[in-house]
Coordinates of C-alpha atoms in Angstrom, one line a residue:
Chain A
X1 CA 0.0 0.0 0.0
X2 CA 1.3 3.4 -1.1
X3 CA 1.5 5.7 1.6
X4 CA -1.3 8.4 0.3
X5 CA -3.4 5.3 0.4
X6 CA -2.5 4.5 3.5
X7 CA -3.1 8.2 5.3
X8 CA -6.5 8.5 3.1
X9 CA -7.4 5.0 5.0
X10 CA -6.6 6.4 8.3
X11 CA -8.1 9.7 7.5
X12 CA -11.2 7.8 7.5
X13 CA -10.6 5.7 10.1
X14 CA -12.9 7.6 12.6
X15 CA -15.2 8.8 10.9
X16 CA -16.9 9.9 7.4
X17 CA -14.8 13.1 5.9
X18 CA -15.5 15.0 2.8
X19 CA -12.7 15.8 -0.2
X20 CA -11.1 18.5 1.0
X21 CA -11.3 17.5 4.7
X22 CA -9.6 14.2 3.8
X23 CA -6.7 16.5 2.1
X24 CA -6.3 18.8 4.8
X25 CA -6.6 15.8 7.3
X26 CA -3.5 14.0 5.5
X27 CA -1.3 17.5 5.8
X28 CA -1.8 17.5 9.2
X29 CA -1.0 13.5 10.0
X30 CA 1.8 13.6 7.6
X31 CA 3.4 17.1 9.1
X32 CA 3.0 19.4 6.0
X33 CA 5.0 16.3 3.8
X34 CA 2.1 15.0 2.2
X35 CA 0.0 17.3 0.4
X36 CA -2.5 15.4 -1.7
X37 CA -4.0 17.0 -4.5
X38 CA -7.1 16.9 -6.3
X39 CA -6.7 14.7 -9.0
X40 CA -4.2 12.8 -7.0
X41 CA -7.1 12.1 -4.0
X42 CA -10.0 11.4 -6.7
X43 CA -8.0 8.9 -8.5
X44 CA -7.6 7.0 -5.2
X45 CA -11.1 7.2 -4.2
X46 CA -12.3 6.0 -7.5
X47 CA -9.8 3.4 -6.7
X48 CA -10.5 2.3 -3.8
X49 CA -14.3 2.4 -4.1
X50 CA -13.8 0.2 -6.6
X51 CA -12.1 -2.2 -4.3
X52 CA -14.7 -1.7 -2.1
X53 CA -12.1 -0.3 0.7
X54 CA -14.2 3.1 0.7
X55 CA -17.7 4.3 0.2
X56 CA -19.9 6.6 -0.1
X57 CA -21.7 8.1 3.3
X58 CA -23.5 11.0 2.5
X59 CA -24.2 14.5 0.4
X60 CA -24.7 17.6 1.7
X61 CA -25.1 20.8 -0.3
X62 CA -22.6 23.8 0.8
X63 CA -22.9 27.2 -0.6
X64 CA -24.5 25.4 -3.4
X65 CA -22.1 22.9 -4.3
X66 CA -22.6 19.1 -3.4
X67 CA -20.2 17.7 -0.8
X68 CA -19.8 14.0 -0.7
X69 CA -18.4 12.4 2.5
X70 CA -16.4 8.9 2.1
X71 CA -16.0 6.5 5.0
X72 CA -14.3 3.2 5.5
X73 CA -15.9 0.0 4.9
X74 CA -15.3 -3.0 6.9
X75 CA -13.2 -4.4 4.5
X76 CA -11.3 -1.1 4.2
X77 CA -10.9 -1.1 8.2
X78 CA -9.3 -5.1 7.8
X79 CA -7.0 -3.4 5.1
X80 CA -5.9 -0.6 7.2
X81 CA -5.6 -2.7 10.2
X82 CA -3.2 -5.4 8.2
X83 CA -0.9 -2.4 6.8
X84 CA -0.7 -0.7 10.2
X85 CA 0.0 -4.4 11.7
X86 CA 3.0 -4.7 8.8
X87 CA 4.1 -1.1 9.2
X88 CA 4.5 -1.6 13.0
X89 CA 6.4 -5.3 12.9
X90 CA 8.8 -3.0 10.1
X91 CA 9.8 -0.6 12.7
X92 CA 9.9 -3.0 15.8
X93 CA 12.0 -4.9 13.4
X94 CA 14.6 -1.5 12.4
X95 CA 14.4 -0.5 16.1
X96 CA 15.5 -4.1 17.5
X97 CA 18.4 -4.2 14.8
X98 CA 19.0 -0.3 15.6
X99 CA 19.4 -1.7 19.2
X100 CA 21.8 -4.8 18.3
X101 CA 24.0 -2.4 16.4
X102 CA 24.7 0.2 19.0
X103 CA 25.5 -2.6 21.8
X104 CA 29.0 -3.7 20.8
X105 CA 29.6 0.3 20.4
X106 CA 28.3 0.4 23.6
X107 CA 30.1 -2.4 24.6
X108 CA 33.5 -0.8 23.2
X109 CA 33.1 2.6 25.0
X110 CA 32.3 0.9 28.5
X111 CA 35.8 -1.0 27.8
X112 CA 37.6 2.2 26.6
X113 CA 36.4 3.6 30.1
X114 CA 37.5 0.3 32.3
X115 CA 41.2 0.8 30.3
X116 CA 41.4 4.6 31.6
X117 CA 40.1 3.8 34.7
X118 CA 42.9 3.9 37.5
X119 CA 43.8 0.6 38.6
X120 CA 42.8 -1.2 35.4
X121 CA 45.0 -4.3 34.5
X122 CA 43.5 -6.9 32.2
X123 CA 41.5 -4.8 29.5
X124 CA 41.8 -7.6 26.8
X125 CA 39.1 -9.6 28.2
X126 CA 37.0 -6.5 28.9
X127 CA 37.2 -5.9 25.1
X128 CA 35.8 -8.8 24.4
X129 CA 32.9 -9.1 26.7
X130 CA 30.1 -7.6 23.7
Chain B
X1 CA -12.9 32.5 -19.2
X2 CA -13.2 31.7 -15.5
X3 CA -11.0 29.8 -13.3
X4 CA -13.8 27.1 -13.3
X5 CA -14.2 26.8 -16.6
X6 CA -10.7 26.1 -17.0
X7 CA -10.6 23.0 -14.7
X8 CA -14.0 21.9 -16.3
X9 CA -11.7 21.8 -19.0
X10 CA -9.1 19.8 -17.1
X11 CA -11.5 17.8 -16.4
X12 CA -12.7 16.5 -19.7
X13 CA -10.1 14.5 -19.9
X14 CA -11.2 12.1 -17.5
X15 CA -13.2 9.0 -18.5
X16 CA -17.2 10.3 -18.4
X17 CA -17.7 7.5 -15.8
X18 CA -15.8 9.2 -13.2
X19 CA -16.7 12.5 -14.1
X20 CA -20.3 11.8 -13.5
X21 CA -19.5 10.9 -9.8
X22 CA -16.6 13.3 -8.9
X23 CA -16.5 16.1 -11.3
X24 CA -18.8 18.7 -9.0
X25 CA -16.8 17.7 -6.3
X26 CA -13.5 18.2 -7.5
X27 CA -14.7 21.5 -9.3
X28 CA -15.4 22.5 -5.5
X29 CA -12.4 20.8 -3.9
X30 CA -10.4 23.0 -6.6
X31 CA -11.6 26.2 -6.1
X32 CA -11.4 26.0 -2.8
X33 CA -7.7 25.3 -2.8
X34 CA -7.0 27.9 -5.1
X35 CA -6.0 31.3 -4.0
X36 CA -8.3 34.1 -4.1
X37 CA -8.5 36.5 -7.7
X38 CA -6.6 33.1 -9.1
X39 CA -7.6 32.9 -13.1
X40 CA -5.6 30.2 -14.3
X41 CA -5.3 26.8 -12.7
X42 CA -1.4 26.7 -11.1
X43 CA 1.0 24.0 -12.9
X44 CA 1.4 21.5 -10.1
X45 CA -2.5 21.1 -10.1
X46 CA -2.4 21.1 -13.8
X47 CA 0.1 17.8 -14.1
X48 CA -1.6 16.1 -10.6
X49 CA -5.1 16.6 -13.0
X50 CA -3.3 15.0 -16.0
X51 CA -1.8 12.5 -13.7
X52 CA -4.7 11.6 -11.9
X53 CA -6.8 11.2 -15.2
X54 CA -4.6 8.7 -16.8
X55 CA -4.6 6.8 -13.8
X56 CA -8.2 6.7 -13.6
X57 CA -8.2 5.8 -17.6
X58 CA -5.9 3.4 -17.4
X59 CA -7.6 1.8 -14.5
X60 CA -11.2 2.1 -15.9
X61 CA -9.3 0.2 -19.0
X62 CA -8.5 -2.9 -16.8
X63 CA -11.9 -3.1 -15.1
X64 CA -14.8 -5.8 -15.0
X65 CA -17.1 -3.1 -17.2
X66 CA -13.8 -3.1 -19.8
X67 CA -13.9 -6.4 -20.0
X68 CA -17.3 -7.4 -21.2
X69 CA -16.8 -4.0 -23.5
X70 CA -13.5 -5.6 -25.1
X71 CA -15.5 -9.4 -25.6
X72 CA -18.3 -6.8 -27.4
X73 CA -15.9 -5.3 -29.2
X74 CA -14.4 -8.5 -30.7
X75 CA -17.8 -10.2 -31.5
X76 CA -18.0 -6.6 -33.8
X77 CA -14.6 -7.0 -35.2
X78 CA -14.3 -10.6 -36.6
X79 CA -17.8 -9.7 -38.4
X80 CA -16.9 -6.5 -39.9
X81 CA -13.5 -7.8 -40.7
X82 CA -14.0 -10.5 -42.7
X83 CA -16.6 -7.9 -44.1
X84 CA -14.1 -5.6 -45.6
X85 CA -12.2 -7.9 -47.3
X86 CA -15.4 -8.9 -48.8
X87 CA -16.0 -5.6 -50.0
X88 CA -12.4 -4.7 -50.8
X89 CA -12.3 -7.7 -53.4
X90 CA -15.9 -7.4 -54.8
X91 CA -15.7 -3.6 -55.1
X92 CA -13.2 -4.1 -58.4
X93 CA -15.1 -6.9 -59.6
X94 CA -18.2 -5.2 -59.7
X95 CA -16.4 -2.2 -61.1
X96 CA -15.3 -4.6 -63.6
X97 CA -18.7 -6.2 -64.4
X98 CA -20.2 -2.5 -64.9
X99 CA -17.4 -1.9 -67.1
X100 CA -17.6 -4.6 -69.4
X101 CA -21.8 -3.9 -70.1
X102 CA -20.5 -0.8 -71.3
X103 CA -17.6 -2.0 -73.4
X104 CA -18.2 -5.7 -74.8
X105 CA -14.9 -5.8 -75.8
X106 CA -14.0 -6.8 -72.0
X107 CA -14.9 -10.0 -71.0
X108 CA -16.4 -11.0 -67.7
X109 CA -14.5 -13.8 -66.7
X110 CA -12.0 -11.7 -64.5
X111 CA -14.7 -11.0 -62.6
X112 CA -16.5 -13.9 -62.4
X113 CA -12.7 -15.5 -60.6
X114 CA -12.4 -12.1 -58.5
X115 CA -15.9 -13.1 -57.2
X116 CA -15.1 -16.5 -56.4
X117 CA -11.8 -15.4 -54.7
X118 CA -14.1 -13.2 -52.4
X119 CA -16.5 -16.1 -51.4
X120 CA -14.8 -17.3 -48.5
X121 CA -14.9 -14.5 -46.7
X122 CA -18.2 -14.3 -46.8
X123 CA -18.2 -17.7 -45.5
X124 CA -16.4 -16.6 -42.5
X125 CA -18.6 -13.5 -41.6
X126 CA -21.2 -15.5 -41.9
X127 CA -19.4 -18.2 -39.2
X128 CA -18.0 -15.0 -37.0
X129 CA -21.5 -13.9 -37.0
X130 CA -23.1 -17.1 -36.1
X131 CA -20.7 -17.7 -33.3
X132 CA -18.9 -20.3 -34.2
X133 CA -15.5 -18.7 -34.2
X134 CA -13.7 -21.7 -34.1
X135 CA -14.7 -22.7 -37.8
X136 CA -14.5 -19.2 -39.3
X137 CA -10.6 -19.1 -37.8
X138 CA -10.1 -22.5 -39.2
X139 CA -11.7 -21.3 -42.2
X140 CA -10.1 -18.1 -42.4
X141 CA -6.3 -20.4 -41.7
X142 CA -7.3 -22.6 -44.3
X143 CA -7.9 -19.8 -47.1
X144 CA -4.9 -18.0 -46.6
X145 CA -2.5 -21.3 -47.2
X146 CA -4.6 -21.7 -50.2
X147 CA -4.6 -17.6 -51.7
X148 CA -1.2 -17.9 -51.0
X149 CA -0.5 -20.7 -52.9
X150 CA -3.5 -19.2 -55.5
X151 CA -1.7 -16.0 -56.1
X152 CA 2.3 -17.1 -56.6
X153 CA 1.0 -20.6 -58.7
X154 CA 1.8 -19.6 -62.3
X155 CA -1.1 -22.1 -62.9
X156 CA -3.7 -21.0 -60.5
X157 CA -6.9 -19.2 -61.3
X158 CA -5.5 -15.8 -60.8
X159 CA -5.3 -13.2 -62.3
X160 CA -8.3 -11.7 -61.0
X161 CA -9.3 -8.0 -61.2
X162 CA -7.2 -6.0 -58.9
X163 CA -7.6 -1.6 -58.3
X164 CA -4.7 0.0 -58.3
X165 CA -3.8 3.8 -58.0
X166 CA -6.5 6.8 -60.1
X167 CA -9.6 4.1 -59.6
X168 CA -7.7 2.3 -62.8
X169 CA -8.8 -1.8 -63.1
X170 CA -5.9 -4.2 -64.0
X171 CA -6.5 -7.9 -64.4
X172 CA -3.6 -9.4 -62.9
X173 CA -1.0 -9.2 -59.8
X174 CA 0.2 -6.2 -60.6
X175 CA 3.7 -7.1 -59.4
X176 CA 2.6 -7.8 -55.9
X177 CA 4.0 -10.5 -53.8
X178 CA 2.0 -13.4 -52.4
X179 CA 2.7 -12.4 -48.7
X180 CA 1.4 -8.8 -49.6
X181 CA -1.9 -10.7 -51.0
X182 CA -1.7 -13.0 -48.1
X183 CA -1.6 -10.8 -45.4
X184 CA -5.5 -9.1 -44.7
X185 CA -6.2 -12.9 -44.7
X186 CA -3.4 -13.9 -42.1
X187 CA -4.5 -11.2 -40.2
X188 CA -8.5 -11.8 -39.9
X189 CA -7.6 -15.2 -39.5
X190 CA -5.4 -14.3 -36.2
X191 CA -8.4 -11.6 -34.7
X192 CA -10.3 -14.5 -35.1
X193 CA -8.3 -17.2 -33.7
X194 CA -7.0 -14.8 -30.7
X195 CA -10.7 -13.3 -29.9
X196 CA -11.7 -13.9 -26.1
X197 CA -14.6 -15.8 -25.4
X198 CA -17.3 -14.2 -23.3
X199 CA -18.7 -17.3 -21.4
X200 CA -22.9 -16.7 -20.5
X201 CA -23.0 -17.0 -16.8
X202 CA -23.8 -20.5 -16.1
X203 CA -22.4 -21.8 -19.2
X204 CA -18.8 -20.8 -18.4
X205 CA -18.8 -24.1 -16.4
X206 CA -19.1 -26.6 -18.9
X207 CA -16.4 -24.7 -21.2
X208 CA -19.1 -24.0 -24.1
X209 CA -18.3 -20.9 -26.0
X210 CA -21.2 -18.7 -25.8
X211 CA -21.4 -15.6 -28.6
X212 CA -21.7 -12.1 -27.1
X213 CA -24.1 -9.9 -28.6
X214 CA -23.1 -9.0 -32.0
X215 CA -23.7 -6.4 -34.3
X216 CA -27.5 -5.7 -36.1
X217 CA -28.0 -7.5 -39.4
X218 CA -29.2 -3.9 -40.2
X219 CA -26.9 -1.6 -39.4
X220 CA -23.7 -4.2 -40.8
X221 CA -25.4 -4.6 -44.3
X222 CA -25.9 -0.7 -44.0
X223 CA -22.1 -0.1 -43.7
X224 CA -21.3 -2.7 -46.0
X225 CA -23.2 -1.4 -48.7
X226 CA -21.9 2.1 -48.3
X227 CA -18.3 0.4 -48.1
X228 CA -19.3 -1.5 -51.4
X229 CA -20.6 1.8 -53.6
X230 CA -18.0 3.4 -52.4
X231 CA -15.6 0.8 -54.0
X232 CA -17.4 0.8 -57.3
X233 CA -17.8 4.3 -57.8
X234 CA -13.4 5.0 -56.5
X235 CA -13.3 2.1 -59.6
X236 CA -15.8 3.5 -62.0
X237 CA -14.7 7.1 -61.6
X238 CA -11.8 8.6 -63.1
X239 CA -11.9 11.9 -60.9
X240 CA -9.2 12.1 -58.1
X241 CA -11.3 12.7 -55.0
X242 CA -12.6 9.3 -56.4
X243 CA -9.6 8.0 -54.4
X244 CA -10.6 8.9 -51.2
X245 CA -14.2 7.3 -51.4
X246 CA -13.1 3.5 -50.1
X247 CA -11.3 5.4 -47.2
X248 CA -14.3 7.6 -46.6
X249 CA -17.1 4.9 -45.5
X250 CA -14.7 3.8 -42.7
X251 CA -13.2 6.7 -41.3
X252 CA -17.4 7.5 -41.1
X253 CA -18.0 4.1 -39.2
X254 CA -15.1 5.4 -36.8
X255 CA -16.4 9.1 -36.3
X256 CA -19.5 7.1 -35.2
X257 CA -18.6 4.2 -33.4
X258 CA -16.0 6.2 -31.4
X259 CA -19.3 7.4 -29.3
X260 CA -19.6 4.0 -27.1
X261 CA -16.9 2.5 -25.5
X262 CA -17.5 -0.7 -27.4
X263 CA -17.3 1.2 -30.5
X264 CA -14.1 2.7 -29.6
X265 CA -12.2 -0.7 -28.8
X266 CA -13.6 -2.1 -31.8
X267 CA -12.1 0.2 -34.0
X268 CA -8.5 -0.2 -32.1
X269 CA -8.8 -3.9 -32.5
X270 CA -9.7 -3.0 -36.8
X271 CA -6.6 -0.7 -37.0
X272 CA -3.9 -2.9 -38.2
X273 CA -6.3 -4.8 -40.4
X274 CA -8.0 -2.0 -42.0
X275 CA -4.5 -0.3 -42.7
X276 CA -3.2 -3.1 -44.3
X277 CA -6.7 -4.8 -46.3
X278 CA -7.6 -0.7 -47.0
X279 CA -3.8 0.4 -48.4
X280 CA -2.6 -2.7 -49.8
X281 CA -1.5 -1.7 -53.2
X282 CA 0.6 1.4 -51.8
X283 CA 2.6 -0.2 -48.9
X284 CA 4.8 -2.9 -49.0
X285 CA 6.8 -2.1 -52.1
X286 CA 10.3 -3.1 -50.7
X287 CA 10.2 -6.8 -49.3
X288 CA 12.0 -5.3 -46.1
X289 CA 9.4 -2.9 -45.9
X290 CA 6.7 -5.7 -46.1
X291 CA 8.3 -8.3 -43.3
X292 CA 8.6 -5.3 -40.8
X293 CA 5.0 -4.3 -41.8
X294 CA 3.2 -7.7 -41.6
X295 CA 5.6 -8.2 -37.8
X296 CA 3.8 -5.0 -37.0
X297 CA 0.6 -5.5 -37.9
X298 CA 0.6 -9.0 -36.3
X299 CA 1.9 -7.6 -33.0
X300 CA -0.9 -4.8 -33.3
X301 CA -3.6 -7.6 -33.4
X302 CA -2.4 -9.1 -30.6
X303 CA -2.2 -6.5 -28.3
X304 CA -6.2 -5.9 -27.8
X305 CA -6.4 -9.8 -27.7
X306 CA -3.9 -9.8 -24.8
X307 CA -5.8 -6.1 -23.2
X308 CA -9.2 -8.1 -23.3
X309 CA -7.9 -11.5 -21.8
X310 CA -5.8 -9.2 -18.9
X311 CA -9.2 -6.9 -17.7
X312 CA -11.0 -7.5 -15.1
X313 CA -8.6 -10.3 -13.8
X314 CA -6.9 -8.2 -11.1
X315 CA -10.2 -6.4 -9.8
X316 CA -12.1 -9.7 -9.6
X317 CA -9.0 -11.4 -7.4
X318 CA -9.2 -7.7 -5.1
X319 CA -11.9 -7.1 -4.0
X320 CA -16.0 -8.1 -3.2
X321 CA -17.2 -4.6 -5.2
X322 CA -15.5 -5.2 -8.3
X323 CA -16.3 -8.6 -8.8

């Protein structure tokens, strides 16, 4: 899933939003990095009507323009729910191997300190202890 | 012009489909993005429009409705092809036969083998129309071995009345080659053979080929006798707009057909077979030329084959709407 798919999903994830709300809603989540525009947005919802991820919720008329809200279908919700299940295991994943590579660095400073320390006198096997 | 008039404008380009749903909306979503005493729409809105519009097209083209509108579209093609090349090798006979009622030097025999060459094509609208596509391929096979074999025998019953450039009849070859003669054949013969099936519901079970609904009786003999005068009078008339009149009748069919989205895909599937069966005496001169032209034509046939068998696949595997 691409990620403007992924933040219209969650945009709708609590409740029905309109076009431009669902736009303005993804700036936000996204910190200003995503800007979605229109024919960006309606190709996706066209899209993912048709996969029956997103549907129609109501019309209301606004200074004399028709507004249609879109909400997330149950099937949309499982979707969203599988990604954001992927997504997380990902960065558990980066953060655990993140972790495993600053140990030994870790590892290698505590042993530079034991060596400077007065009164240290077997600093081989401290080396080796990561 | 205002600024929404201008993205209406944008907007045309999107399949009328989507624009029935979303246009209003987008008009609003627009203009409410844009900056105040704005006239033009900005150039990053622009491209995302563009953008946005080929991917709706291009998903539109791969969808369940496309689908059904590309097995149409065939069950219109392998009739009206077979069709043309009726028409393309009756026009000069006919031509021909008025000729020779006017002049008795000429004698009608030309004709009389011109009109027996055409036969089998008939044969295989007939077939194509009737559904059974499996005969009117082996059919359309089966003729093409033999008119190639026809046409380079010294001994065969060709000469028959060809049309070549200012509407003027010659009896004979005229120097062409048997692949060049060959080819409209080969290539009905390979629409017809690489034409999907469009199983009824129910029926797709048991593996029996079921015929989409074809073209009207009326409106195909309508064309087809447009097609055919036109022929006749490009042959009987020594004027040069004459020329154009065979190219006229389909270019007519097109301007018309291009309305309906069945209408448009069958005229894409036609393309390489009405270039080549329309334009055979003035292409293919060089035998270099010719093998490049009859790979490219080939390939073009294929292509909607392989477009029709590919849509709707990957939305009926993705999802519960779309199936």
């Amino acid at each position: 899933m691409q990620e403007p798919t992924f933040l219209i999903l969650t945009a709708l994830a609590a409740e029905a939003q309109h076009g431009y709300g669902i736009m303005a809603d993804v700036l936000r989540m996204s910190g200003e990095r995503v800007r979605l525009r229109a024919g960006t947005l309606y190709a996706a919802l066209d899209r993912l009507e048709g996969e029956g991820l997103v549907e129609a919720d109501r019309e209301e008329v606004v200074d004399g323009r028709a507004r249609r809200y879109y909400r997330l279908t149950s099937h949309g919700e499982a979707r969203l729910v599988a990604e954001a299940e992927r997504m997380r295991g990902n960065a558990d994943a980066a953060a655990a191997r993140l972790r495993a590579r600053l140990r030994p660095a870790l590892a290698a400073a505590l042993g530079a300190a034991v060596l400077l320390a007065p009164g240290a006198s077997r600093p081989v096997s401290a080396g080796r202890a990561g | 012009m205002s600024l929404e008039k201008r993205y209406r404008r944008l907007l045309a380009w999107y399949p009328k489909r989507h624009r029935a749903t979303y246009e209003e909306e987008m008009v609003a979503v627009l203009l409410a993005g844009s900056a105040p005493g704005r006239r033009w729409p900005g150039v990053r809105d622009t491209c995302d429009l563009l953008r946005g519009g080929l991917a709706v097209w291009l998903r539109h083209a791969g969808g369940a409705e496309s689908r059904r509108h590309w097995h149409e579209a065939f069950a219109i093609a392998t009739v009206v092809a077979p069709i043309v090349l009726l028409v393309v090798e009756t026009g000069p006979a006919l031509a021909y036969v008025l000729r020779t009622l006017m002049i008795p030097v000429l004698v009608p025999e030309p004709a009389l083998r011109t009109l027996a060459m055409a036969l089998p094509y008939g044969v295989v609208a007939v077939s194509a129309w009737l559904g059974r596509r499996t005969a009117a391929a082996v059919l359309a096979w089966g003729w093409t071995v033999l008119y190639a074999w026809l046409v380079s025998s010294p001994f065969g019953p060709v000469p028959a009345v060809r049309m070549v450039r200012d509407g003027a009849l010659l009896v004979g070859g005229g120097g062409t080659t048997a692949v060049q003669l060959a080819l409209p054949t080969a290539l009905l013969a390979m629409t017809l053979t690489l034409a999907p099936w469009s199983p009824r519901p129910g029926a797709g079970r048991t593996g029996t080929p079921v015929r989409p609904p074809g073209p009207g009786v009326g409106r195909l003999a309508g064309w087809s006798a447009a097609a055919l005068a036109a022929e006749v009078a490009s042959a009987w008339t020594f004027s040069p707009w004459a020329r154009a009149l065979p190219l006229l009748v389909p270019l007519a069919a097109v301007a018309v057909s291009a309305r309906s989205a069945v209408g448009r895909r069958a005229a894409f599937i036609l393309l390489p077979f009405m270039g080549v069966a329309m334009a055979w005496p003035r292409w293919g001169a060089e035998p270099s030329d010719l093998a490049a032209l009859a790979a490219l034509s080939a390939a073009a046939v294929a292509v909607p084959a392989v477009v029709a068998r590919l849509a709707g696949t990957r939305g009926a595997a993705s999802g519960p709407a779309s199936a």
